Coordinates of C-alpha atoms and ligand atoms in Angstrom, one line a residue:
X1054 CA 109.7 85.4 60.0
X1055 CA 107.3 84.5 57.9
X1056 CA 107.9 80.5 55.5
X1057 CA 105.9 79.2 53.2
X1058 CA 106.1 75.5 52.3
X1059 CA 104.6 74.6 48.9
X1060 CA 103.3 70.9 48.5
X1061 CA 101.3 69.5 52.3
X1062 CA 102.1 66.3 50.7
X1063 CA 104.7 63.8 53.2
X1064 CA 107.5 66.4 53.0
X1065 CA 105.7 69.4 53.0
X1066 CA 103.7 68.5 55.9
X1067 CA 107.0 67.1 57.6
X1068 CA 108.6 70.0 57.1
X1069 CA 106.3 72.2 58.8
X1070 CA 106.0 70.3 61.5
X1071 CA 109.6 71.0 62.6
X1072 CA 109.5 74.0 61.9
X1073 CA 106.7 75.1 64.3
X1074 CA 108.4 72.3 67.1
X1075 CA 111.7 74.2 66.7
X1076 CA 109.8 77.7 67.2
X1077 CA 111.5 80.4 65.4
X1078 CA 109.3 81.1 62.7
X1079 CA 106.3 83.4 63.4
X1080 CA 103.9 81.7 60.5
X1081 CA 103.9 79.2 58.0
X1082 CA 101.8 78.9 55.1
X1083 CA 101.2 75.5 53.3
X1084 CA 100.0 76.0 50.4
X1085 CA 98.9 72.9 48.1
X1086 CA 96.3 72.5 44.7
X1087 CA 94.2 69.7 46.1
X1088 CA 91.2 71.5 47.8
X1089 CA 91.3 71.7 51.2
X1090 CA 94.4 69.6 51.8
X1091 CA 96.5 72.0 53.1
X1092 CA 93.7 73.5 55.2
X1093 CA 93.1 70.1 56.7
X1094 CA 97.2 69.4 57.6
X1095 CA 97.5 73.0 59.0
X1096 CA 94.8 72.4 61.2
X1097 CA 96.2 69.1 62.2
X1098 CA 99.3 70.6 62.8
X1099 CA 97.8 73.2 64.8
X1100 CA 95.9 71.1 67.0
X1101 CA 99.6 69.7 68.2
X1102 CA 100.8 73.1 69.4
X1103 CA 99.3 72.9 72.8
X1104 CA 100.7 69.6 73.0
X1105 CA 104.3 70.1 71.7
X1106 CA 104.7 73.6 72.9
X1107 CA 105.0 75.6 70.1
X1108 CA 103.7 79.3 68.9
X1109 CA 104.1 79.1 65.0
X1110 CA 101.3 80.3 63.3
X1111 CA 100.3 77.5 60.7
X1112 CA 97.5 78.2 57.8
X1113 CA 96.7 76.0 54.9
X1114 CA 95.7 77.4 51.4
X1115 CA 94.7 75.7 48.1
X1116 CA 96.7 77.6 45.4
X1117 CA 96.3 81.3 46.7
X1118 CA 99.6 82.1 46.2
X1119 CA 98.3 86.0 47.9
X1120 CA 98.5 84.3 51.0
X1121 CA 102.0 84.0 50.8
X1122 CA 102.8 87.1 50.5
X1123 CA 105.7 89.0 51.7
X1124 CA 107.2 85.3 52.8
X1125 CA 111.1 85.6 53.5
X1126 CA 111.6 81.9 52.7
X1127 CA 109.6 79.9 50.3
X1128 CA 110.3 75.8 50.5
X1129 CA 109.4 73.8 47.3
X1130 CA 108.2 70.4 47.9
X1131 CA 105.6 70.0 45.6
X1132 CA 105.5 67.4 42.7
X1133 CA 105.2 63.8 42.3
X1134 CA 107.7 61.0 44.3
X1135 CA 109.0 58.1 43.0
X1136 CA 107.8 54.2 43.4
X1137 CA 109.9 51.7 44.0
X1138 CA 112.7 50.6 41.0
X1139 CA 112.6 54.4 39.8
X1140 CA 115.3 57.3 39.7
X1141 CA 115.0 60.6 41.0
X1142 CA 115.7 61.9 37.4
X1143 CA 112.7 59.7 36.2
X1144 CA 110.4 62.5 37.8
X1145 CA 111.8 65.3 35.3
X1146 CA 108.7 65.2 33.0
X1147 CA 106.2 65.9 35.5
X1148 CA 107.9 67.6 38.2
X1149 CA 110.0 70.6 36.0
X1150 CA 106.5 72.0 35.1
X1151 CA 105.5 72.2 38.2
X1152 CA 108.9 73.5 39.8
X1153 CA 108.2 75.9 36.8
X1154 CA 105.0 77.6 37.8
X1155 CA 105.1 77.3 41.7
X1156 CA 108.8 79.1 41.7
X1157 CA 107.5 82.0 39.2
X1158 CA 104.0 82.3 41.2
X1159 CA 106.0 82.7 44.8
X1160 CA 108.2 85.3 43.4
X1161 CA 105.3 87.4 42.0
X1162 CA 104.2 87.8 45.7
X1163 CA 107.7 87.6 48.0
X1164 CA 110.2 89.5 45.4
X1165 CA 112.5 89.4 48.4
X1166 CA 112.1 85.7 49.3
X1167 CA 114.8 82.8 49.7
X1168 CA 114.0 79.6 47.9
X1169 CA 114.9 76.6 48.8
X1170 CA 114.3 73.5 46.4
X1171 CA 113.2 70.3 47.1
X1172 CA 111.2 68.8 44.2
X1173 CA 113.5 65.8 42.5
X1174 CA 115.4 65.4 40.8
X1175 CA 116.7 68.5 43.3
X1176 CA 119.3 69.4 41.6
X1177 CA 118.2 69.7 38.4
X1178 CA 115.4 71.6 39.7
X1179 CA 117.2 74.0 41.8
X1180 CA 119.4 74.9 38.4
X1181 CA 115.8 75.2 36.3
X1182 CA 114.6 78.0 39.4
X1183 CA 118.2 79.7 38.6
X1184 CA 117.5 79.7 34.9
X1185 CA 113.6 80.7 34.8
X1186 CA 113.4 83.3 38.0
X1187 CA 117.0 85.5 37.3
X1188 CA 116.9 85.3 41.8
X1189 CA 120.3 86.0 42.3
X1190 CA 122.3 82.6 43.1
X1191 CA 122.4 83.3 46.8
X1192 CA 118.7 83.3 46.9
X1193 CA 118.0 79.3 45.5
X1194 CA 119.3 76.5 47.7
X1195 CA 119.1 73.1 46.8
X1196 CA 118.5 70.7 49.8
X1197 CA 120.0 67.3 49.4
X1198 CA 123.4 67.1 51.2
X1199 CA 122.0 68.0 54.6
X1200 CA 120.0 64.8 54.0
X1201 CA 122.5 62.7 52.6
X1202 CA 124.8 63.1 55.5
X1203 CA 122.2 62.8 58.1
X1204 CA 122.1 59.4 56.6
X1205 CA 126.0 59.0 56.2
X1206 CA 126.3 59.7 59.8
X1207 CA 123.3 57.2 60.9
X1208 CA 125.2 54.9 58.8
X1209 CA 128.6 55.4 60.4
X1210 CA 127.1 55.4 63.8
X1211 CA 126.0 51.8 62.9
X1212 CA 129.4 50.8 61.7
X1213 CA 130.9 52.1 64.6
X1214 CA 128.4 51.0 66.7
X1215 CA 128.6 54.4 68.4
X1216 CA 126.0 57.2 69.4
X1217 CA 125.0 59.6 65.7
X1218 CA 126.3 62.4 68.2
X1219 CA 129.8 61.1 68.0
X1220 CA 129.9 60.8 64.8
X1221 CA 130.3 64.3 62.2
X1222 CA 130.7 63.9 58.1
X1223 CA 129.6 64.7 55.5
X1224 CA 127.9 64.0 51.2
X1225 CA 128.6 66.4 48.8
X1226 CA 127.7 66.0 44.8
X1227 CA 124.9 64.8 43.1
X1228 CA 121.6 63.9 45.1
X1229 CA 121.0 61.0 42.8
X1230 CA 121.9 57.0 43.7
X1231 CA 125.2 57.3 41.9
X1232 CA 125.7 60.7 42.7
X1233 CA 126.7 61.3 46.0
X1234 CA 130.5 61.4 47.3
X1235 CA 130.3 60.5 50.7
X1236 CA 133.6 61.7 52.3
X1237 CA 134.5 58.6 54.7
X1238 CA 138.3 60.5 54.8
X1239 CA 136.9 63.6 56.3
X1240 CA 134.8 61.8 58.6
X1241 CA 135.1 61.6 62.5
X1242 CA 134.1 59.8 65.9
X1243 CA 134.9 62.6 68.5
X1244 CA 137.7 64.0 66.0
X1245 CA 139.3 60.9 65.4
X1246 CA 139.2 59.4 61.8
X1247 CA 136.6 57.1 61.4
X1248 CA 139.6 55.1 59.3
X1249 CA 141.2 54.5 62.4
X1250 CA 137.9 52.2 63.7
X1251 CA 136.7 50.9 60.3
X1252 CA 138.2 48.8 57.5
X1253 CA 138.2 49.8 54.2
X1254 CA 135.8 47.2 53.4
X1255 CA 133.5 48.6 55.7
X1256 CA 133.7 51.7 54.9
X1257 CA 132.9 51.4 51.4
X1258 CA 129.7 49.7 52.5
X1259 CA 129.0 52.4 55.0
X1260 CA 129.0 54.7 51.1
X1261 CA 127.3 52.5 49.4
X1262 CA 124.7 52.5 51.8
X1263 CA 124.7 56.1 51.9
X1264 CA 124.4 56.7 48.4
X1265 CA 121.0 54.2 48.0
X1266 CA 119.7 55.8 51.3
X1267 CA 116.9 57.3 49.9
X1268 CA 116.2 54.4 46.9
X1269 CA 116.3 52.1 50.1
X1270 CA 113.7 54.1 52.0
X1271 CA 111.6 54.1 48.9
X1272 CA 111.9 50.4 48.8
X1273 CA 110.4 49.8 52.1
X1274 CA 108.0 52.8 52.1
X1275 CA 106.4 52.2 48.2
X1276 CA 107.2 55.8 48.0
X1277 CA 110.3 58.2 49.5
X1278 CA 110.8 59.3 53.1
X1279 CA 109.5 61.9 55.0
X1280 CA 110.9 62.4 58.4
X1281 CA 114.7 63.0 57.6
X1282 CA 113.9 65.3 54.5
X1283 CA 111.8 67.5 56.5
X1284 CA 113.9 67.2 59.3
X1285 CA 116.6 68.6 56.8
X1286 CA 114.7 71.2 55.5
X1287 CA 114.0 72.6 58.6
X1288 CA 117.4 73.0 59.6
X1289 CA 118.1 75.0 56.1
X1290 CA 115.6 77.4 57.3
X1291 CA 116.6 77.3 60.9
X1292 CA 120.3 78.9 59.7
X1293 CA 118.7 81.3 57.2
X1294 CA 116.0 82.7 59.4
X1295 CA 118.4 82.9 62.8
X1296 CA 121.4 84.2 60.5
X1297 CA 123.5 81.2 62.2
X1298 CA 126.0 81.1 59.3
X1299 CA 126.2 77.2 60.0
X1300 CA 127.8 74.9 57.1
X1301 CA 125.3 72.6 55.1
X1302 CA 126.5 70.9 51.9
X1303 CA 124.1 72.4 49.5
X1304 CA 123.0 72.4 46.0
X1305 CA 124.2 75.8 45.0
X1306 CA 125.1 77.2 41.5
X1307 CA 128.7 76.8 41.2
X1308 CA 130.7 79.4 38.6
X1309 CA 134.3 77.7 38.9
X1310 CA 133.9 76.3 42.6
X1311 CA 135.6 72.8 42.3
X1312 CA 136.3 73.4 38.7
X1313 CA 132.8 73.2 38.2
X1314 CA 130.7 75.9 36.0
X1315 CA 127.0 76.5 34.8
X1316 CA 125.2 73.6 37.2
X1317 CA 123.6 73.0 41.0
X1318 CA 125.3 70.4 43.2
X1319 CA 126.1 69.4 46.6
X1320 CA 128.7 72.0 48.1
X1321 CA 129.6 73.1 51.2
X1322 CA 128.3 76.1 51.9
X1323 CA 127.4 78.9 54.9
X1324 CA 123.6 79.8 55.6
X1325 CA 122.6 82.9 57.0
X1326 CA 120.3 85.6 56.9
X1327 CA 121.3 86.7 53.2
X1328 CA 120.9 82.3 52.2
X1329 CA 124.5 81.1 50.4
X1330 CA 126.5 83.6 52.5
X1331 CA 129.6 81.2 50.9
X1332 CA 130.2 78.8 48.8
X1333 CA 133.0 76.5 51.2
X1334 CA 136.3 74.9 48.7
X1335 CA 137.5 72.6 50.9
X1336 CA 140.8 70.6 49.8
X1337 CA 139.7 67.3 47.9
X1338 CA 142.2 64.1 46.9
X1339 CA 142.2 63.4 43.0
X1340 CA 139.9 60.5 43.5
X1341 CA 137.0 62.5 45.8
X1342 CA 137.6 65.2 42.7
X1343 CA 137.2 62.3 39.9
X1344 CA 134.1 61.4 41.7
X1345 CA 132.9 64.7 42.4
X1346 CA 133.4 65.6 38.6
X1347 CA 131.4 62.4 37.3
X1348 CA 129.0 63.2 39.6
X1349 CA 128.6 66.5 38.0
X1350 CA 128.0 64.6 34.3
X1351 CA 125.6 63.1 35.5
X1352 CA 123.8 66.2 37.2
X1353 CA 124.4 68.1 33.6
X1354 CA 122.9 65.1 31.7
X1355 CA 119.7 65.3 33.6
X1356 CA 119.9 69.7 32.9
X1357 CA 119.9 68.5 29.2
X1358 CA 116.3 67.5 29.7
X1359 CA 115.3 70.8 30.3
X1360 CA 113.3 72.8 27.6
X1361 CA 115.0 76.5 28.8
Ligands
NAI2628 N1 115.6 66.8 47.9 C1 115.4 65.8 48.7 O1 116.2 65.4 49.5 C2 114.0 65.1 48.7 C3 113.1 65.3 47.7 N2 111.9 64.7 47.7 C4 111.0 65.1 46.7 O2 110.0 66.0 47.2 C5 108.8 65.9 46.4 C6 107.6 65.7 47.3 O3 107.6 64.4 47.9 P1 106.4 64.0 48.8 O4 106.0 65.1 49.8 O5 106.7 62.6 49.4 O6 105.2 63.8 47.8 P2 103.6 63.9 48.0 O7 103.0 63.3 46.9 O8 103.3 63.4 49.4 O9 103.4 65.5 48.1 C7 103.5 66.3 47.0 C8 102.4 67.3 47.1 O10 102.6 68.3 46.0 C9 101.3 68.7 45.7 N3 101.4 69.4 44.4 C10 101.5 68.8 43.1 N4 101.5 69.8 42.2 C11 101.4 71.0 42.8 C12 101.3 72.3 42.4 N5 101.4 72.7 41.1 N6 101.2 73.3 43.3 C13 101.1 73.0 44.6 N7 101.1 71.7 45.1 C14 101.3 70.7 44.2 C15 100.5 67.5 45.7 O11 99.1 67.8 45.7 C16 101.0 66.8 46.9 O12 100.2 67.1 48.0 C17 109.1 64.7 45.4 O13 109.5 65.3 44.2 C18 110.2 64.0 46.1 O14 111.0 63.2 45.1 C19 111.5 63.9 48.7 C20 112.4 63.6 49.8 C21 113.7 64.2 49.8
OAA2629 O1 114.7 59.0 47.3 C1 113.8 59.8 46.9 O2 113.3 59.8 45.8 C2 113.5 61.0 47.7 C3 114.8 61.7 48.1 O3 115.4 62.4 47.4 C4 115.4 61.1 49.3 O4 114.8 60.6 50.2 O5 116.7 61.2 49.4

């Protein structure tokens, strides 16, 4: 199983890293355009294998897309972050040119590859890959829902002042600050409804939190996270490369899913050997639907500023 990250930037380099600690990929290739950067974090990385146990082959390389030949998943991460007081759809101008030329360039040397996108604003992004490479719409994943629901659970476990493994739910929609739809009524401590332990009022803080997670992280950091976006990565590539048809809400092109046509948001869907194996419609109330659909504006407002 051979993966190759693109930007050894904070997520890129993050996202490697648990990779090789999880040890199911035989290589992966960071590849990056500032000389010698992903040559130095590859041999950083390396020089932990002895120490963390791992067998993952990792090479750096500075735009030599050859070197990533053959890859059967390519991750995007490369492109600029935000600063504080800025939107993920601020990074549009720069970042769709990139997202542009990286995509087409990994395709010319791993025709059979999986892509997943990470590059904001995602899901604009991961929509622009759909439209410029003609992959078919199994093959481009969107990661942002994995993320936002790592931190809708880490949220919830601080309501509930209860262990994160007790607690399951999950964000679908938009990754953008006004985006997401946390669903607090799907949401469980040990199968239980987390309504039953929280008040409404707390609740809706627990989503509001959720929803600026990654605005609040950029707050403290003066630019975005690292840890929990590669950490979500990895697990995208865990399910595809072990075929372990787990459910991730994903940025996935939808074509009448949720009443939705013609963009990438947050679904739930299966991952397995083939990428989207399934696009999951689960039930939703007329307001999660409302919100879902607004959402979705938003997402084809921010497509608008495309030059396709
Ligand atoms: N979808 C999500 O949930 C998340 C998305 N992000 C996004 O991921 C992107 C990367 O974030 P960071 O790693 O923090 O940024 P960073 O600045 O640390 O790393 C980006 C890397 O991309 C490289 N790069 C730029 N243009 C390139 C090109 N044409 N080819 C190859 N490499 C190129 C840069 O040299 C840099 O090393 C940003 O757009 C950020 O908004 C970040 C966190 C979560
Ligand atoms: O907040 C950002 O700009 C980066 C990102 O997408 C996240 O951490 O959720």
């Amino acid at each position: 199983m051979k993966v190759t990250v693109v930007g050894a930037g904070a997520v890129g380099a993050s996202c490697a890293e648990y990779i090789a600690i999880k040890n199911f990929a035989s290589e992966v290739v960071l590849l990056d355009i500032k000389e010698g950067f992903a040559e130095g974090k590859a041999m950083d990385l390396m020089q932990t294998a002895s120490l963390n146990g791992f067998d993952t082959k990792i090479t750096g390389v500075t735009n030599d897309y050859t070197k990533t030949a053959n890859s059967d998943i390519c991750v995007i991460t490369s492109g600029i972050p935000r600063k504080p007081g800025m939107t993920r759809e601020e990074l549009i101008g720069i970042n769709a040119g990139i997202v542009k030329t990286v995509s087409a360039s990994l395709i010319e040397n791993s025709p059979n590859t999986i892509i997943i996108v990470v590059s904001n604003p995602m899901d604009t992004m991961t929509y622009l890959v759909h439209k410029t490479t003609g992959l078919p719409k199994h093959r481009i994943i969107g990661m942002g829902g994995a993320l936002d629901s790592a931190r809708f659970k880490y949220r919830l476990a601080e309501a509930l002042e209860a262990p994160i493994s007790d607690v399951d739910g999950m964000v679908i929609g938009g990754h953008s600050d006004v985006g997401m739809v946390p669903l607090t009524r799907l949401a469980t401590r040990n199968s239980v409804p987390v309504s039953k332990f929280l008040s409404d009022d707390r609740l809706n803080q627990v989503k509001e939190d959720t929803k600026v997670g990654g605005a609040t992280l950029t707050k403290l950091l003066g630019t975005s996270a690292w840890y929990a976006p590669g950490a979500a990565v990895s697990g995208l590539v865990q399910a595809i490369a072990c075929d372990q048809k787990k459910m991730f809400p994903c940025s996935a092109l939808l074509q009448g899913e949720y009443g939705l046509n013609d963009l990438c948001i947050g679904a739930p869907v299966i991952l397995g050997r083939k990428g989207i194996e399934k696009v999951v419609e689960i039930e939703l109330t007329d307001a999660e639907k409302e919100h879902l659909h607004t959402s979705a504006e938003g997402v084809m407002k921010t497509n608008g500023l495309l030059e396709l």
